[in-house]
Short mmCIF file of C-alpha atoms (C1' of nucleotides) in Angstrom, two decimals:
data_model
loop_
_atom_site.label_atom_id
_atom_site.label_comp_id
_atom_site.label_asym_id
_atom_site.label_seq_id
_atom_site.Cartn_x
_atom_site.Cartn_y
_atom_site.Cartn_z
CA MET A 1 127.68 85.08 59.05
CA ASN A 2 128.15 83.49 55.81
CA PRO A 3 129.85 84.89 52.86
CA HIS A 4 126.53 86.25 52.04
CA GLY A 5 126.15 88.15 54.80
CA GLN A 6 123.60 86.17 56.40
CA THR A 7 123.49 82.89 59.29
CA LEU A 8 122.00 80.07 57.64
CA ASN A 9 118.97 80.09 60.10
CA GLU A 10 118.21 83.49 59.31
CA LYS A 11 114.95 84.82 57.35
CA PRO A 12 115.93 85.24 53.63
CA VAL A 13 115.14 87.86 51.95
CA GLN A 14 113.09 86.57 48.67
CA SER A 15 111.24 89.36 47.03
CA LEU A 16 111.89 93.00 46.89
CA ASP A 17 109.48 93.74 49.69
CA ASP A 18 111.72 91.57 51.81
CA ALA A 19 115.05 93.56 50.43
CA LEU A 20 113.08 96.94 51.45
CA GLU A 21 111.82 95.72 54.87
CA ARG A 22 115.58 94.24 55.62
CA CYS A 23 117.04 97.40 54.83
CA GLN A 24 115.04 99.28 57.45
CA GLN A 25 115.29 96.68 60.01
CA LEU A 26 119.61 97.48 59.41
CA GLY A 27 118.77 101.33 59.73
CA MET A 28 119.66 101.67 56.01
CA ARG A 29 117.67 104.59 55.08
CA LEU A 30 115.26 103.98 51.86
CA SER A 31 117.17 106.51 49.41
CA ARG A 32 115.65 107.28 45.98
CA GLN A 33 119.13 105.59 44.82
CA ARG A 34 118.94 102.50 46.76
CA ARG A 35 115.54 101.73 45.88
CA PHE A 36 116.43 101.74 42.05
CA ILE A 37 119.02 99.44 42.42
CA LEU A 38 117.12 96.88 44.58
CA GLU A 39 113.92 97.43 42.09
CA LEU A 40 116.45 96.85 38.97
CA LEU A 41 117.83 93.62 40.70
CA TRP A 42 114.44 92.45 41.64
CA GLN A 43 113.24 92.70 38.07
CA GLU A 44 116.45 90.87 36.46
CA GLN A 45 117.06 87.32 36.85
CA GLU A 46 120.25 87.55 35.50
CA HIS A 47 123.39 88.91 37.78
CA LEU A 48 124.93 92.12 36.65
CA SER A 49 127.94 93.80 36.86
CA ALA A 50 127.94 97.11 39.34
CA ARG A 51 129.18 98.96 35.93
CA GLU A 52 126.08 97.32 34.23
CA ILE A 53 123.84 98.46 37.11
CA TYR A 54 124.89 101.83 36.78
CA ASN A 55 124.36 101.70 33.15
CA ARG A 56 120.99 100.33 32.97
CA LEU A 57 119.94 102.67 35.77
CA ASN A 58 120.76 105.43 33.89
CA GLN A 59 119.74 104.75 30.63
CA ARG A 60 116.40 104.38 31.78
CA GLY A 61 116.46 107.84 33.26
CA LYS A 62 116.78 106.63 36.98
CA ASP A 63 120.22 109.03 37.61
CA VAL A 64 122.19 107.12 39.92
CA GLY A 65 126.05 108.13 40.53
CA HIS A 66 128.55 105.63 40.03
CA THR A 67 129.90 106.14 43.50
CA SER A 68 126.35 105.59 45.00
CA VAL A 69 126.09 102.38 42.98
CA TYR A 70 129.53 101.03 44.09
CA GLN A 71 128.51 101.95 47.67
CA ASN A 72 125.24 100.72 48.12
CA LEU A 73 126.28 97.16 46.05
CA GLU A 74 128.98 96.94 48.79
CA ALA A 75 126.55 97.90 51.66
CA LEU A 76 123.45 95.74 50.30
CA SER A 77 125.62 92.74 49.76
CA GLN A 78 127.66 92.94 53.16
CA ASN A 79 124.28 92.83 54.84
CA GLY A 80 122.79 89.87 52.72
CA VAL A 81 120.19 92.23 51.26
CA ILE A 82 121.58 91.27 47.41
CA GLU A 83 123.93 88.55 46.53
CA CYS A 84 127.11 88.96 45.32
CA ILE A 85 129.20 86.59 42.95
CA GLU A 86 132.49 86.32 41.23
CA ARG A 87 132.94 86.07 37.71
CA SER A 88 135.92 86.77 34.99
CA GLY A 89 135.63 90.52 35.16
CA GLY A 90 134.94 90.92 38.39
CA ARG A 91 131.96 91.32 40.86
CA LEU A 92 128.12 90.52 39.70
CA TYR A 93 125.27 91.14 41.94
CA GLY A 94 121.76 89.81 41.97
CA ASN A 95 118.64 89.34 43.89
CA ILE A 96 118.73 86.53 46.82
CA SER A 97 116.11 83.39 46.03
CA ASP A 98 116.86 80.60 48.24
CA SER A 99 118.78 79.40 45.39
CA HIS A 100 122.31 79.94 46.16
CA SER A 101 124.10 77.50 43.33
CA HIS A 102 124.35 78.09 39.74
CA VAL A 103 124.09 76.45 36.46
CA ASN A 104 126.59 78.03 33.84
CA CYS A 105 125.60 77.75 30.43
CA LEU A 106 128.61 77.30 28.30
CA ASP A 107 126.85 78.42 24.90
CA SER A 108 126.01 81.74 26.22
CA ASP A 109 126.30 83.66 29.10
CA GLN A 110 123.40 82.39 31.16
CA ILE A 111 123.61 81.96 34.84
CA LEU A 112 120.33 79.85 36.16
CA ASP A 113 119.92 79.50 39.50
CA ILE A 114 119.27 76.38 41.10
CA GLN A 115 118.41 74.86 44.52
CA VAL A 116 121.00 72.24 45.60
CA GLU A 117 121.24 70.16 48.85
CA LEU A 118 124.42 68.23 49.37
CA PRO A 119 124.43 64.69 51.39
CA ALA A 120 125.28 65.42 55.06
CA ALA A 121 127.85 62.54 54.73
CA LEU A 122 129.78 64.59 52.27
CA ILE A 123 129.76 67.72 54.36
CA GLU A 124 131.05 65.68 57.26
CA GLU A 125 133.69 64.12 55.03
CA VAL A 126 134.91 67.55 53.88
CA GLU A 127 135.10 68.67 57.77
CA ARG A 128 136.87 65.97 58.50
CA LYS A 129 139.57 66.27 55.92
CA THR A 130 139.94 69.87 56.54
CA GLY A 131 139.22 70.60 60.22
CA LEU A 132 136.66 73.40 59.28
CA LYS A 133 133.02 73.84 60.36
CA ILE A 134 131.26 74.07 56.92
CA THR A 135 128.86 76.89 57.33
CA ASP A 136 127.81 77.12 53.65
CA TYR A 137 128.38 75.99 50.62
CA ARG A 138 126.96 76.51 46.84
CA VAL A 139 127.85 74.59 43.63
CA GLU A 140 129.05 75.98 40.24
CA PHE A 141 127.46 73.47 37.42
CA TYR A 142 128.82 74.01 34.02
CA GLY A 143 126.61 72.41 31.00
CA CYS A 144 126.16 72.88 27.46
CA ARG A 145 122.62 72.81 25.37
CA VAL A 146 121.56 69.19 24.50
CA THR A 147 121.47 69.67 20.69
CA MET B 1 135.76 71.77 26.72
CA ASN B 2 134.97 72.24 30.31
CA PRO B 3 135.66 75.86 31.50
CA HIS B 4 138.76 74.61 32.59
CA GLY B 5 139.97 74.13 29.17
CA GLN B 6 139.90 70.38 29.33
CA THR B 7 137.43 67.72 28.48
CA LEU B 8 136.89 65.83 31.73
CA ASN B 9 138.19 62.41 30.19
CA GLU B 10 141.47 64.42 29.11
CA LYS B 11 144.72 63.27 31.08
CA PRO B 12 145.00 65.88 33.68
CA VAL B 13 147.80 68.19 34.58
CA GLN B 14 149.08 67.20 38.11
CA SER B 15 152.87 68.64 37.97
CA LEU B 16 154.91 71.05 36.71
CA ASP B 17 156.34 68.71 34.22
CA ASP B 18 153.03 67.54 33.20
CA ALA B 19 152.19 71.48 32.73
CA LEU B 20 155.67 71.98 30.48
CA GLU B 21 154.21 68.73 28.51
CA ARG B 22 151.46 69.79 27.87
CA CYS B 23 152.32 73.17 26.67
CA GLN B 24 154.76 71.72 23.94
CA GLN B 25 151.64 69.59 22.75
CA LEU B 26 149.56 72.47 22.69
CA GLY B 27 152.58 74.09 20.40
CA MET B 28 153.24 76.94 23.20
CA ARG B 29 156.74 77.15 23.20
CA LEU B 30 158.44 76.82 26.57
CA SER B 31 159.88 80.71 26.87
CA ARG B 32 162.15 81.69 29.83
CA GLN B 33 158.54 83.79 31.07
CA ARG B 34 156.53 81.21 30.59
CA ARG B 35 158.46 78.69 32.61
CA PHE B 36 159.03 81.24 35.32
CA ILE B 37 155.17 81.61 35.88
CA LEU B 38 154.55 77.83 35.60
CA GLU B 39 157.38 77.13 38.19
CA LEU B 40 155.93 79.68 40.53
CA LEU B 41 152.31 78.49 40.33
CA TRP B 42 153.77 74.93 41.40
CA GLN B 43 155.80 76.08 43.97
CA GLU B 44 153.06 78.10 45.74
CA GLN B 45 150.00 76.28 47.34
CA GLU B 46 147.58 79.09 47.06
CA HIS B 47 145.94 80.90 44.15
CA LEU B 48 147.53 84.16 43.16
CA SER B 49 146.44 87.12 41.15
CA ALA B 50 148.07 88.19 38.01
CA ARG B 51 149.38 91.29 39.69
CA GLU B 52 150.81 89.31 42.53
CA ILE B 53 152.42 86.66 40.19
CA TYR B 54 153.76 89.71 38.36
CA ASN B 55 155.06 91.19 41.93
CA ARG B 56 156.53 87.91 43.05
CA LEU B 57 158.49 86.90 40.29
CA ASN B 58 159.95 90.43 40.11
CA GLN B 59 160.85 91.00 43.28
CA ARG B 60 162.53 87.42 42.88
CA GLY B 61 164.67 88.89 39.98
CA LYS B 62 162.90 86.89 37.44
CA ASP B 63 161.96 89.52 35.20
CA VAL B 64 158.83 89.16 33.20
CA GLY B 65 156.70 91.93 31.92
CA HIS B 66 153.43 92.40 33.36
CA THR B 67 151.86 92.15 29.56
CA SER B 68 153.47 88.82 29.46
CA VAL B 69 152.12 87.57 32.65
CA TYR B 70 148.51 88.75 31.77
CA GLN B 71 148.80 87.04 28.24
CA ASN B 72 150.32 83.73 29.92
CA LEU B 73 147.88 83.23 32.54
CA GLU B 74 144.98 83.84 29.87
CA ALA B 75 146.69 81.29 27.31
CA LEU B 76 147.62 78.73 29.94
CA SER B 77 144.32 79.06 31.75
CA GLN B 78 142.09 79.01 28.44
CA ASN B 79 144.03 75.75 27.52
CA GLY B 80 143.70 74.04 30.71
CA VAL B 81 147.39 74.37 31.82
CA ILE B 82 146.50 76.20 34.89
CA GLU B 83 143.37 76.88 37.06
CA CYS B 84 141.72 80.27 36.93
CA ILE B 85 139.02 81.19 39.95
CA GLU B 86 136.89 84.33 40.39
CA ARG B 87 137.19 86.15 43.85
CA SER B 88 136.34 89.49 45.06
CA GLY B 89 138.85 91.90 43.58
CA GLY B 90 139.46 89.43 40.35
CA ARG B 91 140.89 86.01 39.05
CA LEU B 92 143.33 84.12 40.73
CA TYR B 93 145.19 81.29 39.04
CA GLY B 94 147.06 78.59 40.43
CA ASN B 95 147.86 74.96 39.37
CA ILE B 96 145.98 72.32 38.71
CA SER B 97 145.81 69.26 40.87
CA ASP B 98 142.88 66.95 40.68
CA SER B 99 140.80 68.81 43.17
CA HIS B 100 138.70 71.39 41.63
CA SER B 101 136.72 72.37 44.46
CA HIS B 102 137.66 74.45 47.12
CA VAL B 103 137.08 75.30 50.70
CA ASN B 104 137.05 79.00 51.63
CA CYS B 105 138.37 79.61 55.33
CA LEU B 106 136.10 82.43 56.77
CA ASP B 107 138.68 83.35 59.33
CA SER B 108 141.37 83.84 56.88
CA ASP B 109 142.12 83.99 53.22
CA GLN B 110 143.12 80.46 53.12
CA ILE B 111 141.56 78.30 50.20
CA LEU B 112 141.91 74.76 50.40
CA ASP B 113 141.60 72.30 47.08
CA ILE B 114 139.60 69.41 47.98
CA GLN B 115 138.38 66.58 45.73
CA VAL B 116 134.61 65.96 45.74
CA GLU B 117 132.32 63.66 43.84
CA LEU B 118 128.60 64.43 43.80
CA PRO B 119 126.20 61.72 43.41
CA ALA B 120 125.02 60.88 39.87
CA ALA B 121 121.41 61.35 40.84
CA LEU B 122 121.80 64.86 42.53
CA ILE B 123 123.55 65.72 38.58
CA GLU B 124 120.64 64.08 36.87
CA GLU B 125 118.30 66.01 38.84
CA VAL B 126 119.84 69.09 37.82
CA GLU B 127 119.90 68.21 34.25
CA ARG B 128 116.04 67.46 33.93
CA LYS B 129 115.25 70.67 35.62
CA THR B 130 117.56 72.84 33.32
CA GLY B 131 117.46 71.00 30.12
CA LEU B 132 121.11 71.17 29.94
CA LYS B 133 123.87 68.66 30.18
CA ILE B 134 126.15 68.73 32.84
CA THR B 135 129.56 68.89 31.72
CA ASP B 136 131.63 69.91 35.14
CA TYR B 137 130.71 71.32 38.38
CA ARG B 138 132.75 72.39 41.88
CA VAL B 139 131.57 73.26 45.17
CA GLU B 140 132.52 76.06 47.00
CA PHE B 141 132.34 75.63 50.81
CA TYR B 142 132.72 78.35 53.28
CA GLY B 143 133.94 77.35 56.91
CA CYS B 144 135.30 78.93 59.93
CA ARG B 145 137.77 77.17 62.28
CA VAL B 146 136.26 75.23 65.19
CA THR B 147 137.55 76.94 68.62
"C1'" DG C 1 118.21 118.84 62.96
"C1'" DT C 2 121.37 114.93 62.58
"C1'" DC C 3 123.74 111.67 59.98
"C1'" DG C 4 123.45 108.48 56.37
"C1'" DG C 5 123.54 108.96 51.99
"C1'" DT C 6 125.16 111.40 47.53
"C1'" DG C 7 127.81 112.40 43.77
"C1'" DC C 8 131.27 115.04 41.92
"C1'" DA C 9 136.40 115.48 40.76
"C1'" DA C 10 140.28 113.11 41.16
"C1'" DA C 11 143.42 109.20 42.16
"C1'" DG C 12 144.86 104.59 41.73
"C1'" DC C 13 144.55 100.13 40.24
"C1'" DT C 14 144.42 96.59 36.76
"C1'" DT C 15 143.80 95.11 32.59
"C1'" DT C 16 144.10 95.83 27.35
"C1'" DT C 17 146.24 96.95 23.36
"C1'" DG C 18 149.13 98.59 19.30
"C1'" DC C 19 153.33 97.43 17.89
"C1'" DA C 20 158.38 97.09 17.09
"C1'" DT C 21 161.95 93.69 18.75
"C1'" DC C 22 163.23 89.13 20.03
"C1'" DT C 23 163.63 84.55 20.40
"C1'" DG C 24 162.48 79.25 20.56
"C1'" DC C 25 162.08 75.62 17.62
"C1'" DG D 1 163.98 81.94 9.24
"C1'" DC D 2 159.30 82.78 11.00
"C1'" DA D 3 155.55 82.43 13.60
"C1'" DG D 4 154.94 82.87 18.26
"C1'" DA D 5 156.12 85.54 22.56
"C1'" DT D 6 158.06 89.75 24.77
"C1'" DG D 7 157.37 93.99 26.98
"C1'" DC D 8 157.48 99.30 26.36
"C1'" DA D 9 154.04 102.87 26.40
"C1'" DA D 10 149.69 104.46 26.27
"C1'" DA D 11 144.81 103.51 26.39
"C1'" DA D 12 140.94 102.23 28.55
"C1'" DG D 13 138.59 100.30 32.67
"C1'" DC D 14 137.07 100.04 36.73
"C1'" DT D 15 136.48 100.96 41.66
"C1'" DT D 16 137.90 103.73 45.55
"C1'" DT D 17 138.68 107.83 48.17
"C1'" DG D 18 137.94 113.03 49.57
"C1'" DC D 19 134.82 115.90 50.66
"C1'" DA D 20 131.09 119.27 50.17
"C1'" DC D 21 126.29 119.12 49.70
"C1'" DC D 22 121.81 116.79 50.35
"C1'" DG D 23 117.69 114.48 52.24
"C1'" DA D 24 115.01 110.29 54.74
"C1'" DC D 25 113.59 110.12 58.70
#
DNA sequence: GTCGGTGCAAAGCTTTTGCATCTGC
DNA sequence: GCAGATGCAAAAGCTTTGCACCGAC
């Protein structure tokens, strides 16, 4: 298991349908509330906080209690159905594309997903230095608009 | 300014003395409380939460109010005197070595610092894809103990 | 029908804010 | 002396927990 709740070799969850299917494989029921949360995360490109997910759903008339939001986000991210990243102010959740690295725009709050592959030599060097077997990684880039 | 409050070319803060010096350069007074916080962060190798910093200082008889701890950590990290990273459960603060990437041990809570340099070609590719000028990056590695 | 899921209410924490007091320079 | 720093008290948020009820399968 990597920190996203998946092994690297496992078939990735790349769409809403994949997510729903994965839930069923895991024995997680597809409740109305769970669907709402997954639908929201696959509609939005951004990463959202639990509180924000709760607010958006309820603003749109899709009533879900905050307890359920928290419990679902925890369960879904633990099982690799959605992604959980940490930022100032707490955890943010988003759908899982095949990209696990992010480009953070310093001029706005925008966070872009990007696919990055590090050279094997670099990873081996890290393993040698730390004595750990590296199972996963993600890169956070910080950039600004070119004006 | 990068997210660590420094430009990449700026002389890095690499010791307690550097940190104290930097505070003075910035016009930040070296109050008793500010010193305690900086001393703690340069004693410890780990990254600590605001709450934990507050607890440790007060356990050791170095009384600092929690408001001061929060205000100081905010100001110091904004100014690049200390480092702020985000994890489940909130922000963690640590001293700044010249390493900005981390290796997260999945078998324990240990977070190791490591120096990583990405190939220029990789960075250029990210810039081309996103249209942003990349000013900084950090890599989060996840690894487990080899048994 | 069963067991996982839900959500109210309440508690528990962490973090922020207002503001009077203090202190480094 | 004065602007910056401190820290109490209180408010504001966010997240978790207990538990009775609900509903997906």
